[in-house]
C-alpha cells in the first residue's frame, strides 16, 4: 500500500505547493488577496499580529502532529513487513500532551486578553458617530454637530445584472460616504432600526453588531488618510449583500469643511419645503427616489414580491392620498415598511408619493407637495 | 418470547400513524395561524388521529404487560425512558426561566442605560428599569404613540398581610397538597390498599382540576381587571409564557392521572409491585409541582 | 416473534427492527445529503463569478438557509442515528433497541418534518430566508409567512431527536451483554451515550426558542423586541446554548467511528481508551459553557467576552488528546490503507485543520475580523464535511460488508476517496482566503477581488458532488452483488459485531452473549 500512503502525502504536499505558488503570485495581483489586512488603526494592527501569531502556532503544531502521522504511515505500513507493536497506554505521555497544549493556550490567551481589553476601552473619544442600520442602507449622525444623512449603495443595476462592465469598487461604493478626521479617537455607536446589521470596516478592525433597540460601541484612531471600504456583516434580509460602507479619512480641516458643507446642504433642502413643484418635477425626482429607496422591496415595477412585499398597483398607493402619505411618513410598525419621515426630505417624500400614484399605469393624476408632507408630520 | 429475554414487539402500525397524526396537527396549526381556513380542520383531524393512536398504543402496552410479556429488564427501559423524558422537560422549562433571568438581570438594566459604553438612553430616553415592568421602553420614549404598552397593573406579591386573599398562594397550596396525596396514593397501592389508592388518586385529580380552574380565573382577572395580557410588554410575555406553559403541563399531568384513576376504578389495574404506568404519571406530577414552586417564587413572590 | 423480515412495503412502514430502522435512517439521510448538496450547488453556481446570474438575492438566502438546515438536521444527525441503530445493539450484544416501537416513531417523524420544511419553498413569500441560525427579528417580525411551518417542523424533528436519544440511552444503560462493563464498551457506543445526553439536554432548548418566536410572531409577545422590554440578543443566547452543543452532537459520534476504524487497520489496540472516554466527556461538558463564542461581536460585557474566549480555547485540550491518541495508535502499527482507513486518516488531518481555524476564531479580538466571513464558512465545513461526512462515509464502508454480506469494490472506494478528498479541499480551502480578504458570508454577489477564490471553490464543489454520485453507485452495487464478505470482514477487528455472520441476521443476540 505504499502507493496509497505515498499518494496521500504527495497530494497534500502538492496541494500546499499549489496554494503557496498562488500566494506568491498574490502580491502582484490585487485580485488574489488572501490574508487579513493590517489595517490603519492600532486595533486592527494588533488583531493582525494576533492572527499571524495564532496562525504560526497552528502551523507549528500541525507540522509536528501531521509529521509524526506521515512518518508512521510511511514506516509502519504493513507492506513493509512490519509487525504491529501492542502498547496502548502511557500515563506520562498522555499527561505531557495535555500539559503542552494548555501551556500554548495560555501563551495565546494572554496577549489576546490584553488586546480585547484595549479594544473595549471606548473612553475619552473625540468624535462620536451614531450609526444606524436600515434595510438596506446606513444612517450616520455626527453627534453634537447636527449632521445626519443616509448612505446608499451606488453601484448601477446594470453592472449587477451584467449589462455593463463592473468598476473596481463594484458593490463597495456609496452615494454619500462617511467622512472622518485622521489622528482622533473616534467612537462608533452602532444600532439598527429594523433587523440586526453589522457595521464592519476591516481596515479599522471594527465590527459591531447593530441591534435594534440597543447600542454597541467601538473605537478607532485612523492613522492614514484614505478611503476605506467595508460591508454589512450580519444577514439582514434580501439585500444584505448590497449595503456597503465607505469611510473617507481626511485631515482635520478637510473634515471641518465637509461638516459645514453638509450643514449648508441641509439648510438648502429645508428651504425647498416651502416651494411648490410642478407635476413633472415631482415625477422625475420621485422616480429617482423610488429606485434608490423603495425598489429594493417593492421592485422597480411596483409589483412587490408576493407574500413579502405588497404590490403598489393596488391598495393604499391607489387609495386616498392622505393614507398614502401616512404610510410613507410613519411606516407600518412591526413590518419591514419603515417610517421614511426621518429618512427622506419633505421634497423626496412628496416626489415619491406622486411618482407611485402615477407610475406603472397607476393613473391617479394627483400629486403631493412638500408642504403637505410637512403638515402631515406636524399632525396637520 | 419468554424466559427473561427482552421482548421485541411484532411489527406495529402505531408509529407511522402517530407520525402522521402529529404532522397533521402541526401542519394544521401552522395553516391556522397563517389564516388559512383549512387550518382548524386539519389541526383537529390531526389531533384526533394522534389521540386515537396514543390510546391504542397505551392499550397495547398495557395488555402486553398483563400478558406477562414484559421482562424486568424491559420495565427498567420504561423507567429510564420516563426519567430522561422528564429531564428533557426540565430543559424545556430552563429555556423560559433562562429568558426571564436574562431579561431581568441584563437586558432591562442595559435598556435603562446601565453598563459600560452603553448609550441606550439615546434610543429610549427616560426609560427606567423596574420589575414588574409597567412602562416599556416604547412608552418611555414615545408616550401615547407607543405600540408596545405595559400592563395597567401587575400580579405581584401582596405582602404577608394579603397572603390569604392572594390567588397564587392558594394555587400553591392546592398543588403542594396534590403532590402529597399522589404520594399517599403510591404508598396505598404498594400496600395493596385499592380503596385508599382510588380515593387519594381521585383527590389528586380533583386538585389538578381546581388548580386549572383557579388559573383560568386568574387569567380572566389579569386580562379584564389588570390589563395584563400577552401583549403587555416583557412582563406580560414572561408571566403568561411561564405560567401558561406550566398550566399546559398541569393539564397533561391531570389527564394522565385521570386515566390512571379510571384504569384503577374501572379495570382494577395496577398491582403492588407492578404499577409503573401510575408511577410515571406521579413522577410527572411531582415534576410539574416542583416547577410551580420555582414559578411561585420567581414569577410571583419576587415578581 | 417474527423470525425474518415481513414481506413488501409494510416491512419498512411498520418495522420495529433496529437494522431496518437503521437502514431507513441512513437512506433518508443520504437523500437529504443530496438535497442539501443541490442547494449548495445552487449557491456555488451563483457565486461562480461576480454579478447576479442565476437566482434572486431573496432566493439565494433561502438556499443558504435550507442548505444549512437540511445538512445539519436532515443529513448529519439522522446518519449518525442510523449508524447508532445498526451498530449499538450489535456492539453491546443486545437483541434490539430498548424501545423498538418508539424507535420507528422517531424515524417516521423525520420524512414528515422535512416534507413540511421543503414545501415552504413553494409557498408565497418563499422558504425561510434568515439563515440556519434564524436570528430574530429577521426570523420573526420580518420573516416570510412560511416561518410558522419552519417552527413546527423544528418542533417535531426535535421530538424525534429526543425520543431517539432516550432510546439510545436506555439501550446502552440497560441492554449491555453480561460482562460488557462501561469501560469495555466500544468507543462508538461511548460517544453516542454522551451525544444522546447532549441531545436530550439541548433539543428542548431549541424547541423553547422556536416557541418564543412563534409567540412573538402570532401572539404579540415581545421576547425579542426592545420596545416592549425584550432583547434580540436573548434569541442568540438561547439559540447558541443549543447550537454549540449541537455542533458537538455532529462530531462526537464521528470520533467514535474513527476510533473503531483506525485500530483495525493499524492492527494495534486503540491508544488511551480511558482518556478517550474522559476527553469525550470533557468536550461535552465544556460545550455547555462556550456558546457565546458565536456572539463575540454582539456587545457582550468584557467579562463575558473573556470568559467565553478562555472556555472555548480549553476545548482544544481534550480534542487534542483525541488527535494525539489516534496518531499514537497508528504509530508502530502495521497499517494498510483500505477505503475506510483512507477516510479516517483524512478525517484526522482535515478535522484538525478545521479545529485550528476554530481555535483562531475563539480568540475574541481576532474574531472581530473573522466573524461572519467565509473564514467561518471554511472553518465549519472543515469540521463538518471531512469531519462528520467523512466519518459517516468511513463507517459505511467499514460496516457495509457486515450489513449486506458483500464486499464493496475497493478500487471504486479509493477512487471515491481521492475525488472527494481533492474536491473538498479545492472547495473549502480557498474559503479561508476569501474570508480573510474580507468576503462576508450569506451574500449572493461580491466584489471582483474575491472572484478567483470563488471560482475555484465552485469548481471544487461540483467535483465533490460528482464524487458523491460515485458513492451512491458504490453502495448500491455492493448491496446488489459483489464478492461475499467473511464474517470478520477485516483482519482481526475488535468488537461483538464481527462475531455474527455477514450479512448480520435479521435478529442478532436474542440470547445475550457473554462478553470476555
Ligand atoms: C462539527 C462541528 C464543529 C466542531 C467540532 C467545531 C469545533 C470548534 N469550533 Fe466551530 N463552528 C461550527 C461547527 C463546529 N465547530 C459551526 C457550524 C459554526 C458556525 C455556525 C454559524 O454561525 O452558522 C462554528 C463557528 C465557530 C465559532 C464562531 C465564529 C464566528 O461566527 O465568528 C467559533 C469561535 O470561537 C468556533 C470555535 C470552535 C472551536 C474552538 C472548536 C474546537 O472544538 C476545535 C478543537 C480542535 C482542535 C484545536 C484541533 C486538534 C487539537 C490539537 C492538535 C491539540 C493542540 C492544539 C492546540 C493547543 C492549538 N466555531
Ligand atoms: C453538515 C453540514 C454541511 C455539509 C455537509 C455542507 C456541504 C457543503 N456546503 Fe455548506 N453549510 C452548512 C453545513 C454544511 N454544508 C451550514 C450549517 C451552512 C451555514 C448556513 C447559513 O449561513 O445559514 C453552510 C453554508 C454554506 C455556504 C455559504 C453560503 C452563504 O454564506 O451564503 C456554502 C458556499 O459555498 C456552502 C457550500 C457547501 C458545499 C459546496 C457543500 C458540499 O460538500 C455538498 C456536496 C454534496 C452534493 C453536491 C450533493 C451530492 C451530489 C448530487 C446531488 C449530484 C449532482 C451533482 C453533480 C453531478 C456535480 N455551504
Ligand atoms: Cu445589513 Cu446585512
Ligand atoms: Cu460553537
XYZ file of C-alpha atoms in Angstrom, chain A residues 1-5 7-9 11-12 15 19 22-23 26 30-37 44 47 50-52 54-55 57-59 61-62 65-66 68-79 82-90 93-94 97-99 101-102 104-117 119-120 135 157 159-162 166-172 193-196 198 200-209 211-214 216 218 231-242 299 305-309 334-337, chain C residues 50-53 56-58 61 65 124-126 129-131 133 135-138 141-145 226-227 230-233 236 266-276 295-302 305-306 309-310 313-317 320-321 323-325 327-338 342 344-346 348-350 352-353 356-357 359-361 363-373 375 382 414 417-418 421-422 425-426 429-430 432-453 456 491:
274
model
C 0.000 0.000 0.000
C 2.983 2.222 -0.490
C 1.203 3.860 -3.337
C -1.766 4.927 -1.296
C 0.246 6.315 1.583
C -0.115 9.266 -2.773
C -1.746 10.854 0.236
C 1.482 12.641 1.188
C -1.455 15.060 -2.702
C -1.318 17.072 0.464
C -1.846 20.974 -2.887
C -1.519 27.215 -2.891
C -0.726 31.203 -5.809
C 0.035 33.117 -2.668
C -0.959 37.184 -4.995
C -4.584 42.688 -6.046
C -7.443 40.405 -7.040
C -5.862 37.434 -5.266
C -5.966 38.905 -1.790
C -5.532 36.086 0.642
C -4.735 37.379 4.081
C -6.218 39.640 6.708
C -5.481 43.301 6.198
C -6.546 46.444 13.510
C -5.517 41.974 15.646
C -2.621 38.097 16.963
C -3.908 36.474 13.842
C -0.449 35.797 12.479
C -2.100 32.127 16.081
C -1.532 31.049 12.534
C 1.279 28.291 16.321
C -1.204 26.200 14.387
C 1.246 25.609 11.570
C 1.550 22.110 15.871
C 0.307 20.858 12.539
C 1.333 16.181 14.554
C 0.969 15.542 10.847
C 4.546 12.084 13.088
C 1.484 10.764 11.337
C 3.077 10.759 7.927
C 6.247 9.196 9.228
C 4.353 6.332 10.798
C 2.162 5.961 7.750
C 5.339 5.555 5.779
C 7.422 3.468 8.149
C 4.754 1.431 9.874
C 2.796 0.158 6.978
C 2.095 -3.499 6.578
C 3.527 -3.683 3.096
C 6.452 -4.626 9.988
C 4.911 -6.380 12.975
C 2.491 -4.197 14.943
C 3.510 -3.215 18.441
C 0.983 -3.715 21.185
C 1.316 -0.722 23.519
C -1.860 1.181 24.220
C -1.215 3.377 27.191
C 1.354 5.691 28.679
C 2.836 10.688 27.510
C -0.809 11.497 27.993
C 0.224 16.106 25.645
C -2.387 17.528 27.919
C 0.014 19.925 29.582
C -1.415 22.437 24.739
C -2.549 24.116 27.931
C 0.384 27.010 24.409
C -3.145 28.177 25.018
C -2.060 30.344 27.907
C 0.609 31.852 25.711
C -2.025 32.617 23.103
C -4.639 33.778 25.533
C -2.676 36.400 27.421
C -1.939 38.763 24.535
C -5.429 38.147 23.227
C -6.946 39.193 26.541
C -4.844 42.326 26.581
C -5.926 43.294 23.084
C -9.507 42.640 23.968
C -9.429 44.897 26.993
C -10.420 47.108 22.156
C -13.213 47.596 24.650
C -32.840 47.588 5.440
C -28.187 47.965 -11.580
C -23.362 46.421 -13.522
C -25.039 43.998 -11.126
C -27.063 42.376 -13.838
C -24.118 42.127 -16.171
C -18.110 46.285 -13.373
C -15.995 49.082 -11.925
C -13.216 48.236 -9.447
C -15.308 49.310 -6.462
C -18.238 47.202 -7.577
C -20.689 46.824 -4.634
C -18.307 48.705 -2.372
C -33.821 50.354 13.045
C -35.294 47.041 11.905
C -33.237 43.843 11.984
C -29.702 43.137 13.123
C -23.272 44.688 11.476
C -17.670 46.325 9.624
C -14.660 48.144 8.229
C -11.772 45.663 8.054
C -9.120 48.355 7.899
C -10.255 49.698 11.266
C -10.629 46.307 12.953
C -14.133 47.447 13.881
C -17.002 45.005 13.603
C -20.023 45.639 15.758
C -23.495 44.208 15.641
C -29.029 45.595 17.213
C -32.450 47.208 17.041
C -33.234 48.853 20.357
C -29.737 48.569 21.774
C -22.999 48.979 20.927
C -16.299 50.554 19.380
C -19.760 45.721 4.217
C -22.672 44.789 6.403
C -21.633 41.599 8.158
C -24.851 40.190 9.536
C -27.546 38.604 7.436
C -30.268 41.258 7.332
C -32.562 40.054 4.595
C -32.723 40.246 0.846
C -30.145 42.935 0.150
C -27.689 42.054 2.891
C -25.008 41.793 0.222
C -25.801 45.272 -1.036
C -39.432 46.243 -7.051
C -42.834 40.222 -4.005
C -45.973 38.216 -3.232
C -46.160 37.227 0.398
C -43.381 39.545 1.486
C -43.654 42.997 -0.019
C -43.823 45.835 13.115
C -43.234 45.272 9.420
C -40.371 45.903 7.046
C -42.114 49.101 5.922
C -19.447 38.321 -9.561
C -22.801 39.722 -10.598
C -26.273 38.258 -10.250
C -26.689 35.465 -12.748
C -32.616 36.401 -6.962
C -30.969 37.561 -3.720
C -34.027 36.507 -1.757
C -30.902 33.416 1.083
C -30.875 28.637 4.930
C -45.973 32.637 -1.016
C -43.025 34.632 0.210
C -40.785 31.604 -0.196
C -34.536 33.047 4.258
C -32.957 34.051 7.550
C -30.052 31.605 7.774
C -29.309 30.340 12.794
C -31.707 35.332 14.272
C -34.647 37.382 15.492
C -36.119 39.788 14.494
C -35.283 38.831 10.896
C -41.232 40.348 12.542
C -39.512 40.390 9.168
C -39.951 36.758 8.202
C -41.994 35.306 5.367
C -45.219 33.539 6.444
C -36.627 46.010 22.757
C -39.613 48.340 22.521
C -37.209 42.249 25.298
C -33.904 41.753 23.574
C -32.981 40.322 20.155
C -29.744 39.091 21.690
C -28.959 34.317 20.247
C -3.248 -0.198 12.227
C -3.593 -3.722 13.676
C -2.906 -2.323 17.074
C -5.250 -1.598 20.006
C -6.574 1.917 20.368
C -4.148 4.033 22.328
C -5.522 5.589 25.515
C -9.031 4.146 25.662
C -9.783 5.623 29.068
C -8.510 9.063 28.175
C -10.656 8.933 25.030
C -21.612 36.182 19.685
C -18.309 37.945 20.242
C -19.482 40.929 18.205
C -22.926 41.398 19.758
C -21.520 43.568 22.517
C -21.165 41.237 25.473
C -19.655 42.810 28.560
C -15.902 42.414 28.655
C -16.114 38.050 26.383
C -13.042 36.928 28.312
C -12.850 33.095 24.951
C -10.896 31.131 27.523
C -9.846 27.667 23.918
C -9.896 24.971 26.583
C -11.792 22.632 24.268
C -8.621 22.274 22.221
C -7.102 20.296 25.104
C -6.010 17.383 21.160
C -5.877 14.332 23.430
C -5.978 13.524 17.950
C -2.774 12.501 19.701
C -4.303 9.168 20.675
C -1.715 9.283 15.947
C -0.243 7.134 18.702
C -2.485 4.284 17.618
C -1.072 4.455 14.123
C 2.450 4.780 15.424
C 4.285 1.446 15.258
C 1.247 -0.316 13.871
C 1.172 -2.317 10.685
C -1.018 -0.179 8.541
C -2.973 -0.872 5.412
C -4.979 1.750 3.624
C -8.365 0.432 2.639
C -8.242 6.479 4.000
C -10.367 8.109 8.670
C -6.868 9.412 8.094
C -8.234 12.280 6.050
C -7.896 13.227 11.430
C -5.896 15.619 9.301
C -8.664 17.767 7.942
C -7.581 19.069 12.922
C -7.176 21.817 10.341
C -7.138 25.024 14.234
C -9.280 27.576 12.459
C -9.198 27.972 17.746
C -8.318 31.087 15.791
C -11.985 32.053 15.840
C -9.549 34.428 20.011
C -12.160 37.099 20.576
C -10.299 40.128 19.210
C -9.354 38.213 16.068
C -12.931 37.028 15.699
C -13.797 40.690 15.181
C -12.193 40.307 11.780
C -13.225 36.701 11.070
C -16.816 36.785 12.226
C -19.440 36.284 9.530
C -16.882 35.944 6.780
C -13.269 32.186 7.105
C -13.668 21.599 7.518
C -10.430 4.535 -3.385
C -11.994 8.863 -1.670
C -9.498 10.675 -3.834
C -10.587 14.499 -0.895
C -9.411 16.675 -3.738
C -10.018 20.827 -0.403
C -10.455 22.685 -3.636
C -9.572 25.688 1.386
C -9.868 28.843 -0.737
C -10.070 30.707 4.194
C -8.507 33.172 1.810
C -11.653 34.846 0.575
C -12.761 35.167 4.189
C -9.526 36.734 5.348
C -9.604 39.032 2.361
C -12.922 40.283 3.702
C -15.756 38.446 1.975
C -18.855 38.312 4.202
C -20.903 35.126 4.247
C -24.501 34.844 3.044
C -24.098 37.232 0.135
C -25.157 36.424 -3.427
C -22.753 38.814 -5.096
C -19.334 40.247 -4.349
C -16.546 42.498 -5.488
C -14.055 41.253 -8.065
C -11.260 40.942 -5.536
C -12.895 37.734 -4.297
C -13.582 36.391 -7.762
C -10.696 33.967 -8.189
C -11.161 32.175 -4.906
C -12.006 27.742 -7.579
C -8.204 -8.725 9.754
